[in-house]
Coordinates of C-alpha atoms in Angstrom, one line a residue:
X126 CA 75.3 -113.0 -108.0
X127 CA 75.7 -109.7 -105.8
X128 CA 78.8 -109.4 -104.6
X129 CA 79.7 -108.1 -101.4
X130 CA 79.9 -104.3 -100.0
X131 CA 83.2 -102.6 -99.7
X132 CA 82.5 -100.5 -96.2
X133 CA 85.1 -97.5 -97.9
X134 CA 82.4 -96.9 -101.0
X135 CA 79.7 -96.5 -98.6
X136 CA 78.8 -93.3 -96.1
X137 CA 77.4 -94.5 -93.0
X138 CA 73.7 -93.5 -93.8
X139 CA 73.4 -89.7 -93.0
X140 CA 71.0 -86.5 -94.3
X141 CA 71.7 -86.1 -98.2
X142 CA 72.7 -82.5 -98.8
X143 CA 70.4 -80.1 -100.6
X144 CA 70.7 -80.5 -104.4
X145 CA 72.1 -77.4 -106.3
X146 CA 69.9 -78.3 -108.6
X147 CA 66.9 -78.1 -106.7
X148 CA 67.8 -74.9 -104.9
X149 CA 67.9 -73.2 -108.4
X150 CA 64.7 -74.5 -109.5
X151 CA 63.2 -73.8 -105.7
X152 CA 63.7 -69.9 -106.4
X153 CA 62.9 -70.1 -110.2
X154 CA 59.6 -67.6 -111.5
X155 CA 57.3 -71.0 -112.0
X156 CA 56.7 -71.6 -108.5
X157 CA 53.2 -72.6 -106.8
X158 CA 52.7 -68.6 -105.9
X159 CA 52.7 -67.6 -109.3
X160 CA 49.1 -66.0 -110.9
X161 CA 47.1 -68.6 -112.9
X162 CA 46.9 -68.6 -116.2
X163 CA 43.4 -68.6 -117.9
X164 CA 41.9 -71.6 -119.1
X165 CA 40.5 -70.7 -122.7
X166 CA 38.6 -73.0 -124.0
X167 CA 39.3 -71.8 -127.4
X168 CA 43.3 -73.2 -127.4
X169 CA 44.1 -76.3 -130.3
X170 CA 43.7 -79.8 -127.8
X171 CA 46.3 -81.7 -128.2
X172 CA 46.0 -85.4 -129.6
X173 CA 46.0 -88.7 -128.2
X174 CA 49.0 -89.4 -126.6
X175 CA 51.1 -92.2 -127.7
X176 CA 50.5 -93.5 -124.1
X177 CA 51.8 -97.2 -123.5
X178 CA 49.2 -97.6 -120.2
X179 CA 46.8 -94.7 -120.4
X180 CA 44.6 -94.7 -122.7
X181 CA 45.3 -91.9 -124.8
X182 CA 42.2 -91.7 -127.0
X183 CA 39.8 -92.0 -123.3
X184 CA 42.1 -88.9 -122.5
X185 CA 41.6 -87.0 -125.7
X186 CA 37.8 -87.3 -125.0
X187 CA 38.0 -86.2 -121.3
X188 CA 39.4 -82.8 -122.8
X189 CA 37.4 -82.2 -125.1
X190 CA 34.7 -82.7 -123.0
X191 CA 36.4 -80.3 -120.4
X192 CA 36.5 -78.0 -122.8
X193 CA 32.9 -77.9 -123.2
X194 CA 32.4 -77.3 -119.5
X195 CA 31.8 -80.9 -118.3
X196 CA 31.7 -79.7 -113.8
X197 CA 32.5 -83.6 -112.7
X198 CA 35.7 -83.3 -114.8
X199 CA 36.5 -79.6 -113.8
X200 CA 36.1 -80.5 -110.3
X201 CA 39.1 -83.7 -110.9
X202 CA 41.0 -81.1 -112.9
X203 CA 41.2 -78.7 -110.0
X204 CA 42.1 -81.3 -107.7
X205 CA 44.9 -82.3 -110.4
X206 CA 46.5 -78.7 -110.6
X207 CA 46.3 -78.7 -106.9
X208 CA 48.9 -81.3 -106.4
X209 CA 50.9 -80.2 -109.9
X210 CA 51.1 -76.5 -108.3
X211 CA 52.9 -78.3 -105.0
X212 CA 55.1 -79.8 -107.6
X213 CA 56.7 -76.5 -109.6
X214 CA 58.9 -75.2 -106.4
X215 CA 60.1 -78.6 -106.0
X216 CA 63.1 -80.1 -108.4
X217 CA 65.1 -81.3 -110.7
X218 CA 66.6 -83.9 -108.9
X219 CA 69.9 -85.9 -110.2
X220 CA 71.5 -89.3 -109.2
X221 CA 75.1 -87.4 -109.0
X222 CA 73.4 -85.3 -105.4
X223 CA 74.8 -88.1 -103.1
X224 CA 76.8 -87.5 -100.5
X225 CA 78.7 -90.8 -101.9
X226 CA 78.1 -92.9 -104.9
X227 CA 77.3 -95.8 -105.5
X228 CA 80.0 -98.7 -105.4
X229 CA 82.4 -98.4 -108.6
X230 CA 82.2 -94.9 -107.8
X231 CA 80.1 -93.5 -110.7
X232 CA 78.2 -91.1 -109.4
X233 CA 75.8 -91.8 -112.5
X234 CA 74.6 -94.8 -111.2
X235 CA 71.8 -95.3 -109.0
X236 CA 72.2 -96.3 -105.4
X237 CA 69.0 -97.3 -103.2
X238 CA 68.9 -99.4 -100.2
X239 CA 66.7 -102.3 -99.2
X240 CA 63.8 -100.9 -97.1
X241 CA 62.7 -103.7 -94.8
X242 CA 66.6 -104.7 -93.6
X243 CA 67.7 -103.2 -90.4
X244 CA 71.1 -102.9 -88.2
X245 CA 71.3 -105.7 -85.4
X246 CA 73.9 -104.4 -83.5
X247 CA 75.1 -101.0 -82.0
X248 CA 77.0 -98.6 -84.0
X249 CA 80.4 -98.4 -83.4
X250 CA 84.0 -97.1 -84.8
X251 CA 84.6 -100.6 -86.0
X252 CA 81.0 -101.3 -87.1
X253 CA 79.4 -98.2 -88.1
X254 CA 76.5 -99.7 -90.2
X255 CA 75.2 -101.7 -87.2
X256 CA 76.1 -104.8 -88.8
X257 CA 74.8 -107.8 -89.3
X258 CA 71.4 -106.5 -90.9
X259 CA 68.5 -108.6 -90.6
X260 CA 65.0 -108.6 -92.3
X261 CA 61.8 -107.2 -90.7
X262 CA 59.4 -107.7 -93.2
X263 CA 57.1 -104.5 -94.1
X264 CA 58.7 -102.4 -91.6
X265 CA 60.7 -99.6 -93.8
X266 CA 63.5 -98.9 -92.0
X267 CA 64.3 -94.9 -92.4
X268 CA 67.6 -95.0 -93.7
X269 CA 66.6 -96.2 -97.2
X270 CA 65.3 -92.5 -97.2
X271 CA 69.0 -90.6 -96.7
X272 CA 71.9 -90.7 -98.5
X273 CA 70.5 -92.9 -101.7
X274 CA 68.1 -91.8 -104.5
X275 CA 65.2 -94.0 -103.9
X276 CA 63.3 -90.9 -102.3
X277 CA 64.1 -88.6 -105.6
X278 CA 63.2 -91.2 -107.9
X279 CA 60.1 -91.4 -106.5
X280 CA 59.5 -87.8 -107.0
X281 CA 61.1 -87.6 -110.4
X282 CA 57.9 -90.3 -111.2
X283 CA 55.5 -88.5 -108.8
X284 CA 55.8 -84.9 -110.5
X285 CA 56.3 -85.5 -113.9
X286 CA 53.4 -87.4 -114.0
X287 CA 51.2 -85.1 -112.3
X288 CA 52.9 -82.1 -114.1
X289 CA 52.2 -83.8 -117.5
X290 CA 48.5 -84.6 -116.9
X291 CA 48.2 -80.9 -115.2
X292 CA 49.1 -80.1 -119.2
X293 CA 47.8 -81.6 -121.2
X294 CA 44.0 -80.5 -119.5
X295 CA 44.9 -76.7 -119.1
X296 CA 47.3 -75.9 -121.6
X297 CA 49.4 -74.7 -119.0
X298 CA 53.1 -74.1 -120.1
X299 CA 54.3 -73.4 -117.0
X300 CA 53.3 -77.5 -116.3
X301 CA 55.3 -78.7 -119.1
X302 CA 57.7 -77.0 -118.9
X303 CA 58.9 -78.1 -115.4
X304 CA 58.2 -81.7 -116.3
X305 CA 60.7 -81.3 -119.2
X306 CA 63.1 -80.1 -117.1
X307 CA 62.6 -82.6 -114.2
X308 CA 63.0 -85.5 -117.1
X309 CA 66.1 -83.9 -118.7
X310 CA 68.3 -83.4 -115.9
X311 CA 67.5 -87.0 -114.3
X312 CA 68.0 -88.6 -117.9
X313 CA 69.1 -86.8 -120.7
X314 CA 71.9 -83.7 -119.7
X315 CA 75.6 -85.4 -119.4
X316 CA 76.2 -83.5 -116.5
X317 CA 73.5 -85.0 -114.5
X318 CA 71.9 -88.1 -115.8
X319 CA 71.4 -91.6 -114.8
X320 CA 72.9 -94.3 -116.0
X321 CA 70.3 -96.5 -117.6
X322 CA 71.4 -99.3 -115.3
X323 CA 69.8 -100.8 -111.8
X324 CA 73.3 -102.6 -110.5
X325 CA 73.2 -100.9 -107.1
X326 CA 69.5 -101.2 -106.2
X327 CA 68.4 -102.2 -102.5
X328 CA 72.0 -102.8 -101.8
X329 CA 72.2 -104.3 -98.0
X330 CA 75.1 -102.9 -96.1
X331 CA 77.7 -105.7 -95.2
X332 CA 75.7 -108.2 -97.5
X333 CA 75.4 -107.1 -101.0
X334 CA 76.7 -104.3 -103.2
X335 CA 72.9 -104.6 -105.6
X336 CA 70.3 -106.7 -105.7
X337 CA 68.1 -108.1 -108.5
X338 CA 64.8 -107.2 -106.9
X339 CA 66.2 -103.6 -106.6
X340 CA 64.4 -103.3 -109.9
X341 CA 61.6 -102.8 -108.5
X342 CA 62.7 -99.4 -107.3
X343 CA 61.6 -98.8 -111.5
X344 CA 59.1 -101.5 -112.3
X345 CA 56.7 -100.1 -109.7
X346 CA 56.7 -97.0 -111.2
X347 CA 58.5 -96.4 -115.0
X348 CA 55.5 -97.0 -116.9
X349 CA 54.1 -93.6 -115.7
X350 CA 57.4 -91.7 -116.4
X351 CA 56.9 -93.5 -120.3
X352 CA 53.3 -91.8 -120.2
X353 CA 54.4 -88.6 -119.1
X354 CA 56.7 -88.7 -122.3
X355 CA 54.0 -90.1 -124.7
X356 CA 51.9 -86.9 -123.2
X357 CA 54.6 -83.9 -123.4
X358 CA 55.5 -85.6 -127.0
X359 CA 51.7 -84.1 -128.4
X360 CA 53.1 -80.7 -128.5
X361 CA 54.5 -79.8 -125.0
X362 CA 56.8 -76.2 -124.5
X363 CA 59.8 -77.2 -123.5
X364 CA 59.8 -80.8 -124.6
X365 CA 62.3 -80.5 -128.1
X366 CA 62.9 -83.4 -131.0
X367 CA 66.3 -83.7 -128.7
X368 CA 65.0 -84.3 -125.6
X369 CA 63.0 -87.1 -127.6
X370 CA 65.7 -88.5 -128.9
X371 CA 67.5 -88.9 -126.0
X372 CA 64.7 -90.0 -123.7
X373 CA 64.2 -92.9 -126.3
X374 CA 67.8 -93.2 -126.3
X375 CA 68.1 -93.9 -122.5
X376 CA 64.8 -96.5 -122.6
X377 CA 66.7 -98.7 -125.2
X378 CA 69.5 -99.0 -123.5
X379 CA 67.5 -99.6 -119.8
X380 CA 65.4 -102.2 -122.1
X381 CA 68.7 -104.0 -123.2
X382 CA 69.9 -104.1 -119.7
X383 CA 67.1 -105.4 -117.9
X384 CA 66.7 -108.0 -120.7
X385 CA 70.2 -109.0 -120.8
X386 CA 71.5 -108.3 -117.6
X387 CA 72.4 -110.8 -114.8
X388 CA 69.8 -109.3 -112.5
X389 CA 67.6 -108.7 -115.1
X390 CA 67.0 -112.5 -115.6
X391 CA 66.6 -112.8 -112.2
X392 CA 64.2 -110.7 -111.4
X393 CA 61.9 -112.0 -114.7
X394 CA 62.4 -115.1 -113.1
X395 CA 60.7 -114.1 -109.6
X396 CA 58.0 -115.5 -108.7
X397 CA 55.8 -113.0 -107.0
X398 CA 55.0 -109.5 -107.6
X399 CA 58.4 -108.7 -108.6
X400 CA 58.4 -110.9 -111.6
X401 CA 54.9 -109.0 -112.4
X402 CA 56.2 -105.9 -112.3
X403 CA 59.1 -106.9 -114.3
X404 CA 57.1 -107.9 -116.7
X405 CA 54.9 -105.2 -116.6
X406 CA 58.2 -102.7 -117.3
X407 CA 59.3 -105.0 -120.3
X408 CA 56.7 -104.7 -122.0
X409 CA 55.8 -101.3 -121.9
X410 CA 59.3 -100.1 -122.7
X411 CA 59.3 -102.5 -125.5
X412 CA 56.3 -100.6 -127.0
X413 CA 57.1 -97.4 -126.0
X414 CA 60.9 -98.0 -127.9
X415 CA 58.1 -99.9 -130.8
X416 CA 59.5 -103.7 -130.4
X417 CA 55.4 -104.7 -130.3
X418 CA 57.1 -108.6 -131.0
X419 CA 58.9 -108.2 -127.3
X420 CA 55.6 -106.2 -126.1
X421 CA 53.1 -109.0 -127.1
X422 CA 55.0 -112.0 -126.2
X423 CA 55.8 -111.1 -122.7
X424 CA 52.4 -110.3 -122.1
X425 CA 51.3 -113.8 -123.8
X426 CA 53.7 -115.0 -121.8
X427 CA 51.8 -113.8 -118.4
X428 CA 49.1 -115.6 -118.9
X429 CA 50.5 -119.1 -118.0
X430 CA 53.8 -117.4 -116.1
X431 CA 52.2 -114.8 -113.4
X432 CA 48.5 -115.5 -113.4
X433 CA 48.1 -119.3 -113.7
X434 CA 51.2 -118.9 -110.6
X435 CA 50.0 -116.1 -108.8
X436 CA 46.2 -115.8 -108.0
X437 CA 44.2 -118.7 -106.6
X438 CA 41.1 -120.9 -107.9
X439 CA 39.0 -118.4 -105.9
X440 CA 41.0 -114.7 -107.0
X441 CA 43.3 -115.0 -103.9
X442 CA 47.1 -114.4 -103.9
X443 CA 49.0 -116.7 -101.7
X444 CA 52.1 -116.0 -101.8
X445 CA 51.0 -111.5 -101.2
X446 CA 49.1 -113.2 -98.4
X447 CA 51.9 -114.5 -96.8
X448 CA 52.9 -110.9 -96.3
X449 CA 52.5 -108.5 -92.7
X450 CA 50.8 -106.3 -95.5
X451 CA 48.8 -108.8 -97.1
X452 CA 46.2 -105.5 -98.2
X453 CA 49.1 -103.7 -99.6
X454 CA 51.0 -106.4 -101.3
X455 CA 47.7 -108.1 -102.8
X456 CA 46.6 -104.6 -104.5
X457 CA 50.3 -104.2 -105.3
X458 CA 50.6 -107.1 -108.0
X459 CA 47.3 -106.2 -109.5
X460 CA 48.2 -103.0 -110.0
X461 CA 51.1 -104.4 -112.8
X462 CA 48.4 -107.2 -113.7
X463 CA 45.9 -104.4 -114.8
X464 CA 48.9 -101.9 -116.5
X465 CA 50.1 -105.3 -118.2
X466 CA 46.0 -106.2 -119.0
X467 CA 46.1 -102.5 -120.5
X468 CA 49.8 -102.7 -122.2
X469 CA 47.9 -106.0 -123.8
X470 CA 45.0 -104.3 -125.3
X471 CA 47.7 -102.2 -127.5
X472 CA 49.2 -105.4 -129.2
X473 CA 46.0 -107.8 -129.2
X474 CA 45.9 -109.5 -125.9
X475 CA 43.1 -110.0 -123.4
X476 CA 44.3 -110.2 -119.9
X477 CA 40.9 -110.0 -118.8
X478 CA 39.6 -112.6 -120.3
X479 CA 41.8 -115.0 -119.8
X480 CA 41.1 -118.1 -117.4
X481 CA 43.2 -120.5 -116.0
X482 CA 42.8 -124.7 -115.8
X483 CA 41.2 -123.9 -112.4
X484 CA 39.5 -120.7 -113.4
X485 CA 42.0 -118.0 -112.2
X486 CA 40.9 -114.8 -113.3
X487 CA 42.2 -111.1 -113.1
X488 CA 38.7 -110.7 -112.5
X489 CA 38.7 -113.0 -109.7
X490 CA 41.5 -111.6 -108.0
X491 CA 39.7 -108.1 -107.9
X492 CA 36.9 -109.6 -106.5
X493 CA 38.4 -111.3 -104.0
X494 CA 39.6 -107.6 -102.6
X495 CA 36.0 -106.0 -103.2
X496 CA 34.5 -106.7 -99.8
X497 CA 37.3 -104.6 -98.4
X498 CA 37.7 -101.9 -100.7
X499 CA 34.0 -101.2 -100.6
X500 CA 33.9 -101.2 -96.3
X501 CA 31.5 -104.3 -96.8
X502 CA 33.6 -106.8 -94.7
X503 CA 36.8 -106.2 -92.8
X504 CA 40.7 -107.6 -94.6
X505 CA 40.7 -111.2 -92.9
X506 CA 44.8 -111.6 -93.4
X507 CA 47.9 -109.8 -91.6
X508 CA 48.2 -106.2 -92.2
X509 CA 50.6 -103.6 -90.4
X510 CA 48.2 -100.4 -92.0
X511 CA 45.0 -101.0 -93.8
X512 CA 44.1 -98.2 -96.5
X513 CA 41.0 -99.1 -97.8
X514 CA 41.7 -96.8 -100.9
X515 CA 44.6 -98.9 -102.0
X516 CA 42.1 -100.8 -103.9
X517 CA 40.1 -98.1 -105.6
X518 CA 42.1 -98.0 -108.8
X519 CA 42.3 -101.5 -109.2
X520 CA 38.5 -102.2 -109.1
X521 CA 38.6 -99.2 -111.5
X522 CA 40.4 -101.6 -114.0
X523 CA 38.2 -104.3 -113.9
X524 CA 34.6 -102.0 -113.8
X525 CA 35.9 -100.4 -117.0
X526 CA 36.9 -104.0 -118.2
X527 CA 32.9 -104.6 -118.0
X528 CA 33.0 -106.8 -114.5
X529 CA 29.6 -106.4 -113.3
X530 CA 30.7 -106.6 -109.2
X531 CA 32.9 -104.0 -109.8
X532 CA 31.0 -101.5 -111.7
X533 CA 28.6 -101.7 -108.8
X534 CA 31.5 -101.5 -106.0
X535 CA 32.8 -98.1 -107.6
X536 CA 30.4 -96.1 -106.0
X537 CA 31.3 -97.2 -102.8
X538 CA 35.1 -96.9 -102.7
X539 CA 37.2 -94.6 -101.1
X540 CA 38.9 -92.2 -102.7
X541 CA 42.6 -91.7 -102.0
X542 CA 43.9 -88.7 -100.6
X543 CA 44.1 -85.9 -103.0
X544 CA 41.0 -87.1 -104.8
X545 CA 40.2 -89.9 -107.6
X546 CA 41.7 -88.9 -110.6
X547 CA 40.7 -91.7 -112.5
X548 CA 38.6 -89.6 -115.3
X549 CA 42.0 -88.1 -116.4
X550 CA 44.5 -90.7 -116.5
X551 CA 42.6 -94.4 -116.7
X552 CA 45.2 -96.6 -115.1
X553 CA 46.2 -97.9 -112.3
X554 CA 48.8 -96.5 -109.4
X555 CA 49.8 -97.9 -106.5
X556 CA 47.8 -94.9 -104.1
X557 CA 49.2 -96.3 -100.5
X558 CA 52.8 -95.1 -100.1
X559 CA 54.7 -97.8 -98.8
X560 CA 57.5 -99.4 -101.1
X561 CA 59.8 -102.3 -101.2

């Protein structure tokens, strides 16, 4: 049970303060304005990556086929190192840059706030949060975006990924390099890490100092930061046996916490998209750390628990429908369905092909969406902002998992901004921005 906020621990929300950290790397030599370096075709690939998601031997082939001049995959590789080249001004970023920490006082631990609770009453010198806050669902109120580290998480995940992939194609150093050191100051260096905890996560001022489904600050996202590893860890500059060691280090001791934890519990025992994506974080940490045993039997364990549960005789998802971002929140949970369907493949279980007792599919739940995500129909349910891309990975997933409606929707989806990058890392992402 969350206990409840101490005003004193807490700064009324305000601007964070630029990071030291990121001002030194803003004015460092690998910056977006420096020459590029040559792609030479003749350079040693790299392996497969150890991925836990991607699938790292589908990535080994798209490079060797880049480097034999393949021009659909040049083309996706150029839009990749555009958005990796926007990334190599930008960062580290640490939890200790709030203008406060968290409650406790640690300025290790992460601090985010819930985004869809808002102040109901003026600010004052007695009530300077606005206090009592109230829910509006899917509206993100602003101040989840000052003065916490839910925005820097997000680009901790955001560039490493991208800088990783960016990489592993080119043989860029430069790419690597600034990943490694995005990853080591949020995670590894004493002076500056994380501690491997979620206790003050979507914290509601006057209500609660954490929150169990602040979790899903990570499980939306972590499995991409454990691919960015798996892919610096084929022979990246700049990623050493120590920074190994103590990225593996800080993802058993996450593992144990969100296993063992109070909130932890809770949140594997939610019922909606959170309890997905819980599971979906489990289990990939559990085979990136190599317990296959916890891997495998939480996704045998999703078969009955999340899809039997979640998706409808016809491929619908109540309880996302129920949602002001019905579009959002339905693509949402099948994008930790498909990463779970894809964790599965690694330790012998078909998501795919399962089937409820009244025929629920992952199959039928991506169907359900592909009148929308192709432009055929219009979204019949509540939705505050419709992006018809959100979809696009997801009916990825299935075409690639042989579904015959989807292989014949992907031509016809949108791609999201930036460009489809599917060919290079065969997974899905959430690709509209909202969070919560």
């Amino acid at each position: 049970m969350a206990t409840a906020v101490t005003l004193a621990s807490l700064l009324v929300p305000a601007a964070s303060s630029a990071s030291p950290v990121s001002s030194s790397a803003a004015s460092s030599p690998a910056s977006a304005s420096a020459a590029p370096e040559p792609h030479d075709p003749r350079r040693t690939a790299p392996g497969a990556p150890a991925t836990v998601v991607i699938d790292g031997e589908r990535m080994r082939q798209a490079r060797i086929a880049l480097d034999r001049g393949d021009p659909a995959l040049r083309r996706t590789v150029t839009s990749l190192t555009a958005r990796a080249d926007t990334w190599l001004g930008q960062g580290p970023w640490t939890v200790t840059d709030k203008p406060a920490p968290a409650p406790g006082g640690d300025p290790h631990d992460y601090l985010s706030q819930a985004p869809y609770w808002w102040p109901s009453k003026p600010r004052t010198a007695d009530n300077p949060w606005g206090c009592p806050y109230v829910q509006r669902d899917g509206e993100r109120n602003p101040e989840v975006d000052t003065g916490t580290d839910r925005p820097d998480i997000g680009k901790v995940v955001n560039s490493t990924t991208t800088l990783s992939l960016a990489w592993y194609y080119t043989g860029r150093k430069r790419y690597a390099e600034h990943a490694a050191d995005i990853l080591r100051t949020w995670f590894i260096s004493s002076a500056t890490r994380m501690n491997p905890n979620l206790n003050h996560g979507q914290f509601i001022p006057c209500m609660y100092d954490g929150r169990s489904i602040g979790i899903i600050d990570f499980s939306q996202q972590f499995t991409s930061v454990l691919d960015a590893i798996a892919i610096l860890g084929t022979g990246a500059p700049g990623w050493t046996g120590s920074d190994r060691a103590g990225m593996r280090a800080w993802n058993e001791d996450f593992l144990d916490w969100l296993v063992n934890s109070p909130f932890g519990k809770e949140e594997s025992a939610a019922k909606n998209n959170h309890g997905t994506f819980m599971d979906m974080q489990v289990a990939a940490l559990a085979l990136a750390t190599g317990d296959r045993s916890l891997a495998r039997r939480t996704v045998l364990d999703a078969r009955a628990k999340r899809i039997d549960t979640q998706i409808a005789a016809y491929g619908s998802q109540p309880q996302e429908l129920a949602r002001t971002r019905s579009w959002h929140y339905s693509t949402f949970d099948l994008v930790a369905h498909t990463r779970l369907a894809a964790i599965g493949e690694q330790v012998g279980v078909d998501l795919w092909a399962y089937r409820g007792p009244r025929g629920q599919s992952l199959f039928k739940a991506v169907g359900h969406l592909l009148p929308a995500a192709t432009g055929a129909a219009p979204w019949p349910h509540p939705e505050l902002e419709f992006h018809r891309y959100a979809a696009s990975d997801i009916v990825h997933a299935a075409a690639d998992a042989k579904d015959p409606g989807a292989r014949a929707a992907v031509p016809r989806l949108q791609a999201p901004p930036g460009g489809d990058l599917w060919a290079l890392r065969p997974a899905a992402e959430q690709l509209d921005s909202i969070a919560g």
